[in-house]
PDB file of C-alpha atoms and ligand atoms in Angstrom:
ATOM      1  CA  MET M   1     -14.490  36.568 -27.028  1.00 50.00           C
ATOM      2  CA  LYS M   2     -11.947  35.859 -29.834  1.00 52.00           C
ATOM      3  CA  HIS M   3      -9.045  36.624 -27.572  1.00 58.00           C
ATOM      4  CA  PHE M   4     -10.448  34.500 -24.809  1.00 53.00           C
ATOM      5  CA  LYS M   5     -10.655  31.521 -27.340  1.00 59.00           C
ATOM      6  CA  ILE M   6      -6.927  32.135 -28.247  1.00 54.00           C
ATOM      7  CA  VAL M   7      -6.061  32.379 -24.837  1.00 55.00           C
ATOM      8  CA  SER M   8      -7.719  29.149 -23.988  1.00 61.00           C
ATOM      9  CA  LEU M   9      -6.293  27.137 -26.702  1.00 52.00           C
ATOM     10  CA  LEU M  10      -2.845  28.525 -25.717  1.00 52.00           C
ATOM     11  CA  LEU M  11      -3.851  27.138 -21.976  1.00 52.00           C
ATOM     12  CA  ALA M  12      -4.636  23.831 -23.460  1.00 59.00           C
ATOM     13  CA  VAL M  13      -1.666  23.626 -25.417  1.00 53.00           C
ATOM     14  CA  VAL M  14       0.668  24.637 -22.442  1.00 53.00           C
ATOM     15  CA  MET M  15      -1.308  22.214 -20.058  1.00 56.00           C
ATOM     16  CA  THR M  16      -0.691  19.180 -22.641  1.00 55.00           C
ATOM     17  CA  ALA M  17       2.668  20.075 -22.792  1.00 54.00           C
ATOM     18  CA  ALA M  18       3.249  20.048 -19.244  1.00 55.00           C
ATOM     19  CA  LEU M  19       1.110  16.999 -18.587  1.00 54.00           C
ATOM     20  CA  LEU M  20       3.401  14.962 -21.581  1.00 53.00           C
ATOM     21  CA  GLY M  21       6.482  16.483 -19.518  1.00 50.00           C
ATOM     22  CA  ALA M  22       5.355  15.052 -16.196  1.00 52.00           C
ATOM     23  CA  CYS M  23       4.648  11.680 -17.996  1.00 50.00           C
ATOM     24  CA  ALA M  24       8.131  11.672 -19.432  1.00 50.00           C
ATOM     25  CA  GLY M  25       9.422  12.506 -16.014  1.00 46.00           C
ATOM     26  CA  THR M  26       7.822   9.499 -14.321  1.00 48.00           C
ATOM     27  CA  THR M  27       9.261   7.172 -17.021  1.00 45.00           C
ATOM     28  CA  THR M  28      12.786   8.328 -16.151  1.00 45.00           C
ATOM     29  CA  GLU M  29      11.990   8.125 -12.349  1.00 46.00           C
ATOM     30  CA  LYS M  30      11.601   4.542 -12.963  1.00 56.00           C
ATOM     31  CA  ASP M  31      14.861   4.157 -13.787  1.00 91.00           C
ATOM     32  CA  VAL M  32      16.154   5.205 -10.548  1.00 97.00           C
ATOM     33  CA  LEU M  33      16.407   2.793  -7.711  1.00 98.00           C
ATOM     34  CA  THR M  34      16.140   4.655  -4.227  1.00 98.00           C
ATOM     35  CA  MET M  35      17.988   3.072  -1.189  1.00 98.00           C
ATOM     36  CA  GLY M  36      17.069   4.157   2.321  1.00 98.00           C
ATOM     37  CA  THR M  37      20.074   3.711   4.630  1.00 98.00           C
ATOM     38  CA  ASN M  38      21.389   5.089   7.991  1.00 98.00           C
ATOM     39  CA  ALA M  39      24.959   6.135   6.966  1.00 98.00           C
ATOM     40  CA  ALA M  40      26.446   5.950  10.339  1.00 96.00           C
ATOM     41  CA  PHE M  41      27.550   2.159  10.264  1.00 98.00           C
ATOM     42  CA  PRO M  42      30.910   1.559   9.080  1.00 97.00           C
ATOM     43  CA  PRO M  43      31.786  -0.107   7.007  1.00 98.00           C
ATOM     44  CA  TYR M  44      28.248  -1.106   5.637  1.00 98.00           C
ATOM     45  CA  GLU M  45      27.608   2.513   5.311  1.00 98.00           C
ATOM     46  CA  PHE M  46      29.224   5.801   6.123  1.00 98.00           C
ATOM     47  CA  VAL M  47      29.535   9.375   4.623  1.00 97.00           C
ATOM     48  CA  ASP M  48      32.974   9.635   2.776  1.00 97.00           C
ATOM     49  CA  GLU M  49      35.151  12.680   2.717  1.00 96.00           C
ATOM     50  CA  ASN M  50      32.952  13.889  -0.528  1.00 96.00           C
ATOM     51  CA  ASN M  51      29.961  13.883   1.618  1.00 96.00           C
ATOM     52  CA  ASN M  52      28.783  10.705  -0.290  1.00 97.00           C
ATOM     53  CA  VAL M  53      27.463   7.523   1.322  1.00 98.00           C
ATOM     54  CA  ALA M  54      29.739   4.911   0.782  1.00 98.00           C
ATOM     55  CA  GLY M  55      30.371   1.287   1.999  1.00 98.00           C
ATOM     56  CA  ILE M  56      29.404  -2.081   1.606  1.00 98.00           C
ATOM     57  CA  ASP M  57      25.835  -1.750   1.336  1.00 98.00           C
ATOM     58  CA  ALA M  58      25.845   1.338  -1.125  1.00 98.00           C
ATOM     59  CA  GLU M  59      28.284  -0.852  -3.250  1.00 98.00           C
ATOM     60  CA  ILE M  60      26.022  -3.836  -3.417  1.00 98.00           C
ATOM     61  CA  ALA M  61      23.090  -1.527  -4.255  1.00 98.00           C
ATOM     62  CA  ALA M  62      25.116   0.107  -6.946  1.00 98.00           C
ATOM     63  CA  ALA M  63      26.065  -3.233  -8.479  1.00 98.00           C
ATOM     64  CA  VAL M  64      22.415  -4.390  -8.209  1.00 98.00           C
ATOM     65  CA  ALA M  65      21.097  -1.169  -9.656  1.00 98.00           C
ATOM     66  CA  GLU M  66      23.545  -1.520 -12.509  1.00 97.00           C
ATOM     67  CA  LYS M  67      22.299  -5.011 -13.288  1.00 97.00           C
ATOM     68  CA  LEU M  68      18.635  -3.821 -13.408  1.00 97.00           C
ATOM     69  CA  GLY M  69      19.779  -0.915 -15.736  1.00 96.00           C
ATOM     70  CA  MET M  70      18.780   1.415 -13.086  1.00 97.00           C
ATOM     71  CA  LYS M  71      20.491   4.406 -11.422  1.00 96.00           C
ATOM     72  CA  LEU M  72      21.195   4.163  -7.726  1.00 98.00           C
ATOM     73  CA  GLU M  73      19.910   7.122  -5.319  1.00 98.00           C
ATOM     74  CA  ILE M  74      20.737   6.971  -1.700  1.00 98.00           C
ATOM     75  CA  LYS M  75      18.580   8.608   1.037  1.00 98.00           C
ATOM     76  CA  ASP M  76      20.193   8.777   4.424  1.00 98.00           C
ATOM     77  CA  MET M  77      17.701   8.868   7.307  1.00 97.00           C
ATOM     78  CA  ALA M  78      17.302   7.560  10.916  1.00 97.00           C
ATOM     79  CA  PHE M  79      17.631   3.819  11.269  1.00 98.00           C
ATOM     80  CA  ASP M  80      14.268   3.495  12.961  1.00 97.00           C
ATOM     81  CA  SER M  81      12.429   5.094  10.134  1.00 97.00           C
ATOM     82  CA  LEU M  82      13.606   2.850   7.725  1.00 98.00           C
ATOM     83  CA  ILE M  83      10.928   0.236   7.595  1.00 98.00           C
ATOM     84  CA  THR M  84       8.191   2.618   7.202  1.00 98.00           C
ATOM     85  CA  ALA M  85      10.094   4.619   4.494  1.00 98.00           C
ATOM     86  CA  VAL M  86      10.304   1.244   2.487  1.00 98.00           C
ATOM     87  CA  SER M  87       6.907  -0.110   3.321  1.00 97.00           C
ATOM     88  CA  SER M  88       5.055   3.257   2.401  1.00 97.00           C
ATOM     89  CA  GLY M  89       7.172   3.565  -0.814  1.00 96.00           C
ATOM     90  CA  SER M  90       9.281   6.527  -0.198  1.00 96.00           C
ATOM     91  CA  VAL M  91      12.069   4.385  -0.870  1.00 98.00           C
ATOM     92  CA  ASP M  92      12.426   1.237  -3.135  1.00 98.00           C
ATOM     93  CA  VAL M  93      14.782  -0.771  -0.911  1.00 98.00           C
ATOM     94  CA  VAL M  94      16.625  -0.632   2.450  1.00 98.00           C
ATOM     95  CA  LEU M  95      20.404  -1.682   2.644  1.00 98.00           C
ATOM     96  CA  ALA M  96      21.670  -0.917   6.199  1.00 98.00           C
ATOM     97  CA  GLY M  97      23.271  -3.794   7.729  1.00 98.00           C
ATOM     98  CA  MET M  98      19.780  -4.568   8.594  1.00 98.00           C
ATOM     99  CA  THR M  99      19.163  -8.040  10.317  1.00 98.00           C
ATOM    100  CA  VAL M 100      16.321 -10.296   9.265  1.00 98.00           C
ATOM    101  CA  THR M 101      13.771 -10.568  12.036  1.00 97.00           C
ATOM    102  CA  PRO M 102      10.340 -12.155  12.488  1.00 97.00           C
ATOM    103  CA  GLU M 103       8.987  -8.792  13.937  1.00 96.00           C
ATOM    104  CA  ARG M 104      10.249  -6.810  10.848  1.00 98.00           C
ATOM    105  CA  GLU M 105       9.179  -9.590   8.515  1.00 98.00           C
ATOM    106  CA  GLU M 106       5.668  -8.748   9.403  1.00 98.00           C
ATOM    107  CA  SER M 107       6.234  -5.307   7.691  1.00 98.00           C
ATOM    108  CA  VAL M 108       8.494  -5.810   4.919  1.00 98.00           C
ATOM    109  CA  ASN M 109       9.924  -8.658   2.508  1.00 98.00           C
ATOM    110  CA  PHE M 110      13.775  -9.392   3.072  1.00 98.00           C
ATOM    111  CA  SER M 111      15.991 -10.407   0.227  1.00 98.00           C
ATOM    112  CA  GLU M 112      18.456 -13.470   0.425  1.00 98.00           C
ATOM    113  CA  SER M 113      21.049 -12.529   2.876  1.00 98.00           C
ATOM    114  CA  TYR M 114      24.389 -11.082   1.811  1.00 98.00           C
ATOM    115  CA  ALA M 115      26.356 -10.921   4.721  1.00 97.00           C
ATOM    116  CA  THR M 116      26.104 -11.988   8.631  1.00 96.00           C
ATOM    117  CA  GLY M 117      26.510  -9.709  11.734  1.00 96.00           C
ATOM    118  CA  ILE M 118      27.164 -10.685  15.322  1.00 95.00           C
ATOM    119  CA  GLN M 119      26.129  -8.218  18.266  1.00 96.00           C
ATOM    120  CA  VAL M 120      29.144  -7.667  20.577  1.00 96.00           C
ATOM    121  CA  VAL M 121      29.639  -5.841  23.462  1.00 97.00           C
ATOM    122  CA  ILE M 122      32.160  -2.847  23.510  1.00 98.00           C
ATOM    123  CA  VAL M 123      33.780  -1.608  27.154  1.00 98.00           C
ATOM    124  CA  LYS M 124      36.549   0.587  28.212  1.00 98.00           C
ATOM    125  CA  GLU M 125      39.778  -1.248  28.457  1.00 97.00           C
ATOM    126  CA  ASP M 126      39.616  -1.091  32.299  1.00 96.00           C
ATOM    127  CA  SER M 127      36.025  -1.920  32.563  1.00 97.00           C
ATOM    128  CA  PRO M 128      35.037  -4.576  35.305  1.00 96.00           C
ATOM    129  CA  ILE M 129      32.676  -6.419  32.570  1.00 96.00           C
ATOM    130  CA  ALA M 130      34.240  -9.223  31.353  1.00 94.00           C
ATOM    131  CA  THR M 131      31.793 -11.456  29.743  1.00 93.00           C
ATOM    132  CA  ILE M 132      27.922 -10.855  28.766  1.00 90.00           C
ATOM    133  CA  ASP M 133      26.960 -12.506  32.353  1.00 90.00           C
ATOM    134  CA  ASP M 134      28.343  -9.165  33.676  1.00 94.00           C
ATOM    135  CA  LEU M 135      25.873  -7.025  31.835  1.00 94.00           C
ATOM    136  CA  ALA M 136      23.157  -7.388  34.249  1.00 93.00           C
ATOM    137  CA  GLY M 137      22.788  -4.120  36.323  1.00 94.00           C
ATOM    138  CA  LYS M 138      24.666  -2.190  33.789  1.00 97.00           C
ATOM    139  CA  LYS M 139      23.791   0.677  31.652  1.00 98.00           C
ATOM    140  CA  ILE M 140      23.849  -0.305  28.081  1.00 98.00           C
ATOM    141  CA  GLY M 141      24.221   1.988  25.091  1.00 98.00           C
ATOM    142  CA  VAL M 142      22.425   1.175  21.979  1.00 98.00           C
ATOM    143  CA  GLN M 143      21.404   2.615  18.638  1.00 98.00           C
ATOM    144  CA  THR M 144      17.563   3.085  18.627  1.00 98.00           C
ATOM    145  CA  GLY M 145      15.657   0.342  16.886  1.00 97.00           C
ATOM    146  CA  THR M 146      18.509  -1.935  16.191  1.00 98.00           C
ATOM    147  CA  THR M 147      18.196  -5.438  17.171  1.00 97.00           C
ATOM    148  CA  GLY M 148      20.940  -4.426  19.991  1.00 96.00           C
ATOM    149  CA  ASP M 149      18.294  -2.262  21.284  1.00 97.00           C
ATOM    150  CA  ILE M 150      15.582  -4.888  21.187  1.00 96.00           C
ATOM    151  CA  TYR M 151      17.582  -7.676  22.458  1.00 95.00           C
ATOM    152  CA  CYS M 152      19.090  -5.814  25.390  1.00 96.00           C
ATOM    153  CA  ALA M 153      15.688  -4.272  26.461  1.00 96.00           C
ATOM    154  CA  ASP M 154      14.246  -7.732  26.326  1.00 96.00           C
ATOM    155  CA  ASP M 155      17.152  -9.308  28.269  1.00 94.00           C
ATOM    156  CA  TYR M 156      17.929  -6.549  30.697  1.00 96.00           C
ATOM    157  CA  GLY M 157      14.763  -4.192  30.762  1.00 96.00           C
ATOM    158  CA  GLU M 158      14.014  -0.744  29.690  1.00 97.00           C
ATOM    159  CA  ASP M 159      15.821   0.751  32.471  1.00 97.00           C
ATOM    160  CA  ALA M 160      19.280  -0.834  31.666  1.00 97.00           C
ATOM    161  CA  ILE M 161      19.062   0.852  28.140  1.00 98.00           C
ATOM    162  CA  ALA M 162      20.173   4.292  26.864  1.00 98.00           C
ATOM    163  CA  ARG M 163      19.323   4.848  23.275  1.00 98.00           C
ATOM    164  CA  TYR M 164      21.240   6.977  20.626  1.00 98.00           C
ATOM    165  CA  ASP M 165      20.600   8.221  17.237  1.00 96.00           C
ATOM    166  CA  ASN M 166      23.663   6.209  16.039  1.00 96.00           C
ATOM    167  CA  GLY M 167      26.302   3.909  17.131  1.00 96.00           C
ATOM    168  CA  ALA M 168      29.110   6.755  17.341  1.00 95.00           C
ATOM    169  CA  LEU M 169      26.985   8.907  19.934  1.00 97.00           C
ATOM    170  CA  ALA M 170      26.414   5.628  21.892  1.00 98.00           C
ATOM    171  CA  VAL M 171      30.271   5.147  21.739  1.00 97.00           C
ATOM    172  CA  ALA M 172      30.827   8.648  22.793  1.00 97.00           C
ATOM    173  CA  ALA M 173      28.406   8.128  25.792  1.00 98.00           C
ATOM    174  CA  LEU M 174      30.700   5.202  26.718  1.00 98.00           C
ATOM    175  CA  GLN M 175      33.742   7.414  26.578  1.00 97.00           C
ATOM    176  CA  ASN M 176      31.961   9.997  28.879  1.00 96.00           C
ATOM    177  CA  GLY M 177      30.806   7.270  31.437  1.00 97.00           C
ATOM    178  CA  GLN M 178      27.289   7.904  30.725  1.00 98.00           C
ATOM    179  CA  VAL M 179      26.883   4.288  29.880  1.00 98.00           C
ATOM    180  CA  ASP M 180      29.186   1.086  30.960  1.00 98.00           C
ATOM    181  CA  CYS M 181      28.998  -0.704  27.606  1.00 98.00           C
ATOM    182  CA  VAL M 182      27.687  -0.338  24.014  1.00 98.00           C
ATOM    183  CA  VAL M 183      26.090  -3.507  22.209  1.00 97.00           C
ATOM    184  CA  ILE M 184      26.193  -3.195  18.451  1.00 97.00           C
ATOM    185  CA  ASP M 185      27.096  -5.311  15.566  1.00 97.00           C
ATOM    186  CA  ASN M 186      30.853  -6.561  14.997  1.00 96.00           C
ATOM    187  CA  GLU M 187      32.046  -4.584  12.300  1.00 97.00           C
ATOM    188  CA  PRO M 188      31.047  -1.151  13.273  1.00 98.00           C
ATOM    189  CA  ALA M 189      32.381  -2.014  16.701  1.00 98.00           C
ATOM    190  CA  LYS M 190      35.668  -2.661  15.183  1.00 97.00           C
ATOM    191  CA  ALA M 191      35.545   0.674  13.340  1.00 97.00           C
ATOM    192  CA  PHE M 192      34.740   2.742  16.329  1.00 97.00           C
ATOM    193  CA  VAL M 193      37.147   0.914  18.783  1.00 97.00           C
ATOM    194  CA  ALA M 194      39.747   1.460  16.118  1.00 96.00           C
ATOM    195  CA  ALA M 195      38.798   5.313  15.954  1.00 95.00           C
ATOM    196  CA  ASN M 196      38.614   5.710  19.846  1.00 95.00           C
ATOM    197  CA  GLU M 197      41.239   5.357  22.396  1.00 94.00           C
ATOM    198  CA  GLY M 198      40.892   2.933  25.269  1.00 97.00           C
ATOM    199  CA  LEU M 199      37.990   0.880  24.344  1.00 98.00           C
ATOM    200  CA  LYS M 200      37.944  -2.985  23.532  1.00 97.00           C
ATOM    201  CA  ILE M 201      35.420  -5.482  22.293  1.00 97.00           C
ATOM    202  CA  LEU M 202      34.483  -8.519  24.432  1.00 96.00           C
ATOM    203  CA  ASP M 203      35.573 -11.912  23.396  1.00 91.00           C
ATOM    204  CA  THR M 204      32.070 -13.298  24.099  1.00 82.00           C
ATOM    205  CA  GLU M 205      29.504 -12.718  21.316  1.00 77.00           C
ATOM    206  CA  TYR M 206      25.898 -11.972  21.949  1.00 80.00           C
ATOM    207  CA  ILE M 207      23.919 -13.097  18.996  1.00 88.00           C
ATOM    208  CA  THR M 208      24.644 -13.824  15.249  1.00 91.00           C
ATOM    209  CA  GLU M 209      22.186 -12.572  12.737  1.00 96.00           C
ATOM    210  CA  ASN M 210      21.805 -12.197   8.975  1.00 98.00           C
ATOM    211  CA  TYR M 211      21.620  -8.995   6.811  1.00 98.00           C
ATOM    212  CA  ALA M 212      19.369  -8.525   3.841  1.00 98.00           C
ATOM    213  CA  ALA M 213      17.690  -5.833   1.961  1.00 98.00           C
ATOM    214  CA  ALA M 214      14.417  -4.948   2.995  1.00 98.00           C
ATOM    215  CA  ILE M 215      11.578  -4.427   0.242  1.00 98.00           C
ATOM    216  CA  ALA M 216       7.978  -3.439   0.529  1.00 98.00           C
ATOM    217  CA  LYS M 217       5.657  -6.331   0.775  1.00 98.00           C
ATOM    218  CA  ASP M 218       3.771  -5.478  -2.407  1.00 97.00           C
ATOM    219  CA  ASN M 219       6.780  -5.033  -4.383  1.00 97.00           C
ATOM    220  CA  THR M 220       7.597  -8.545  -5.211  1.00 97.00           C
ATOM    221  CA  GLU M 221       8.577  -7.546  -8.869  1.00 97.00           C
ATOM    222  CA  LEU M 222      11.582  -5.673  -7.183  1.00 98.00           C
ATOM    223  CA  LEU M 223      12.331  -8.428  -4.675  1.00 98.00           C
ATOM    224  CA  GLU M 224      12.636 -11.097  -7.565  1.00 98.00           C
ATOM    225  CA  LYS M 225      14.847  -9.006  -9.531  1.00 98.00           C
ATOM    226  CA  PHE M 226      17.104  -7.924  -6.470  1.00 98.00           C
ATOM    227  CA  ASN M 227      17.339 -11.505  -5.662  1.00 98.00           C
ATOM    228  CA  ALA M 228      18.236 -12.398  -9.157  1.00 98.00           C
ATOM    229  CA  ALA M 229      20.959  -9.635  -9.399  1.00 98.00           C
ATOM    230  CA  LEU M 230      22.350 -10.627  -5.910  1.00 98.00           C
ATOM    231  CA  ALA M 231      22.806 -13.992  -6.991  1.00 98.00           C
ATOM    232  CA  GLU M 232      24.713 -13.193  -9.977  1.00 98.00           C
ATOM    233  CA  LEU M 233      26.822 -10.995  -8.029  1.00 98.00           C
ATOM    234  CA  LYS M 234      27.672 -13.600  -5.522  1.00 98.00           C
ATOM    235  CA  GLU M 235      28.251 -16.225  -8.528  1.00 98.00           C
ATOM    236  CA  GLU M 236      30.550 -13.618  -9.971  1.00 98.00           C
ATOM    237  CA  GLY M 237      32.672 -13.365  -7.049  1.00 98.00           C
ATOM    238  CA  LYS M 238      31.511  -9.307  -6.960  1.00 98.00           C
ATOM    239  CA  LEU M 239      30.013  -9.748  -3.777  1.00 98.00           C
ATOM    240  CA  ASP M 240      33.034 -11.118  -1.738  1.00 97.00           C
ATOM    241  CA  GLU M 241      35.245  -8.765  -3.729  1.00 98.00           C
ATOM    242  CA  ILE M 242      32.918  -5.684  -2.330  1.00 98.00           C
ATOM    243  CA  ILE M 243      33.107  -7.092   1.105  1.00 97.00           C
ATOM    244  CA  GLY M 244      36.556  -7.847   0.970  1.00 97.00           C
ATOM    245  CA  LYS M 245      37.511  -4.253   0.160  1.00 97.00           C
ATOM    246  CA  TYR M 246      36.002  -3.106   3.466  1.00 96.00           C
ATOM    247  CA  ILE M 247      36.425  -6.096   5.680  1.00 95.00           C
ATOM    248  CA  LYS M 248      39.911  -7.755   5.705  1.00 86.00           C
ATOM    249  CA  ALA M 249      40.322 -11.340   6.710  1.00 76.00           C
ATOM    250  CA  GLU M 250      42.034 -11.868  10.021  1.00 66.00           C
TER     251      GLU M 250
HETATM  252  N1  LIG A   1      22.005  -5.089  12.459  1.00 97.10           N
HETATM  253  C1  LIG A   1      21.249  -4.139  13.215  1.00 97.10           C
HETATM  254  C2  LIG A   1      19.837  -4.138  13.042  1.00 97.10           C
HETATM  255  O1  LIG A   1      19.312  -4.600  12.111  1.00 97.10           O
HETATM  256  C3  LIG A   1      21.812  -2.796  13.404  1.00 97.10           C
HETATM  257  C4  LIG A   1      21.926  -2.190  12.014  1.00 97.10           C
HETATM  258  C5  LIG A   1      22.269  -0.818  11.995  1.00 97.10           C
HETATM  259  N2  LIG A   1      22.329   0.083  10.712  1.00 97.10           N
HETATM  260  C6  LIG A   1      22.587   1.145  10.418  1.00 97.10           C
HETATM  261  N3  LIG A   1      22.863   1.357   9.166  1.00 97.10           N
HETATM  262  N4  LIG A   1      22.692   2.131  11.435  1.00 97.10           N
HETATM  263  O2  LIG A   1      18.993  -3.853  13.842  1.00 97.10           O
END
């Protein structure tokens, strides 16, 4: 009996210690800002030679986190899981060259915009497609769940669309002749065209849009803090500096 008491006492001590440890763990976890992204969208996000997620969004998020006294952690995932990831709380914020759309605004809050994007059309250099009007009846490659996907499906019909996990795969499909063109944001388009022989971007622009960070609807505290930090970065010229590092003025 005596032994049993000692064992119970020890157990109680161990459990209390574990509980305290867990609490301490939660406190430190609060100091981490987790960002979800899809790191196949240069120059906004890509995996660098050291296997880290780099790019404009990663740097903006790091600068915001620093202002909030937090450590940034990046989770790379499929683009079409990002909205769910942030609204369910598995990440705090999404920066993914993500366009503000009314549909997405039903699920998440967006920060102030930090950049603009333009949907453009990539074709082979010798393609008969010369303008947007030539897209009718053509096979269009897109990244699943992106605005390029949504707009093209609306404008040209489901059958016209071939969906890929990322822009690079859509561009590979264009090279292989599986699609006639790729609709994607202008900056990644430039990066993909630069990395691949024989491709060009059509002069005609499809749609202009705003990029912003997505935050869970119920996390208005983070939204306010994020916007305040972003405003400071804009004012300090830090935002332009980050963007200028990756996008050279033409
Ligand atoms: N701007 C487009 C959208 O919001 C494409 C973004 C794709 N981003 C990415 N990290 N893959 O739908």
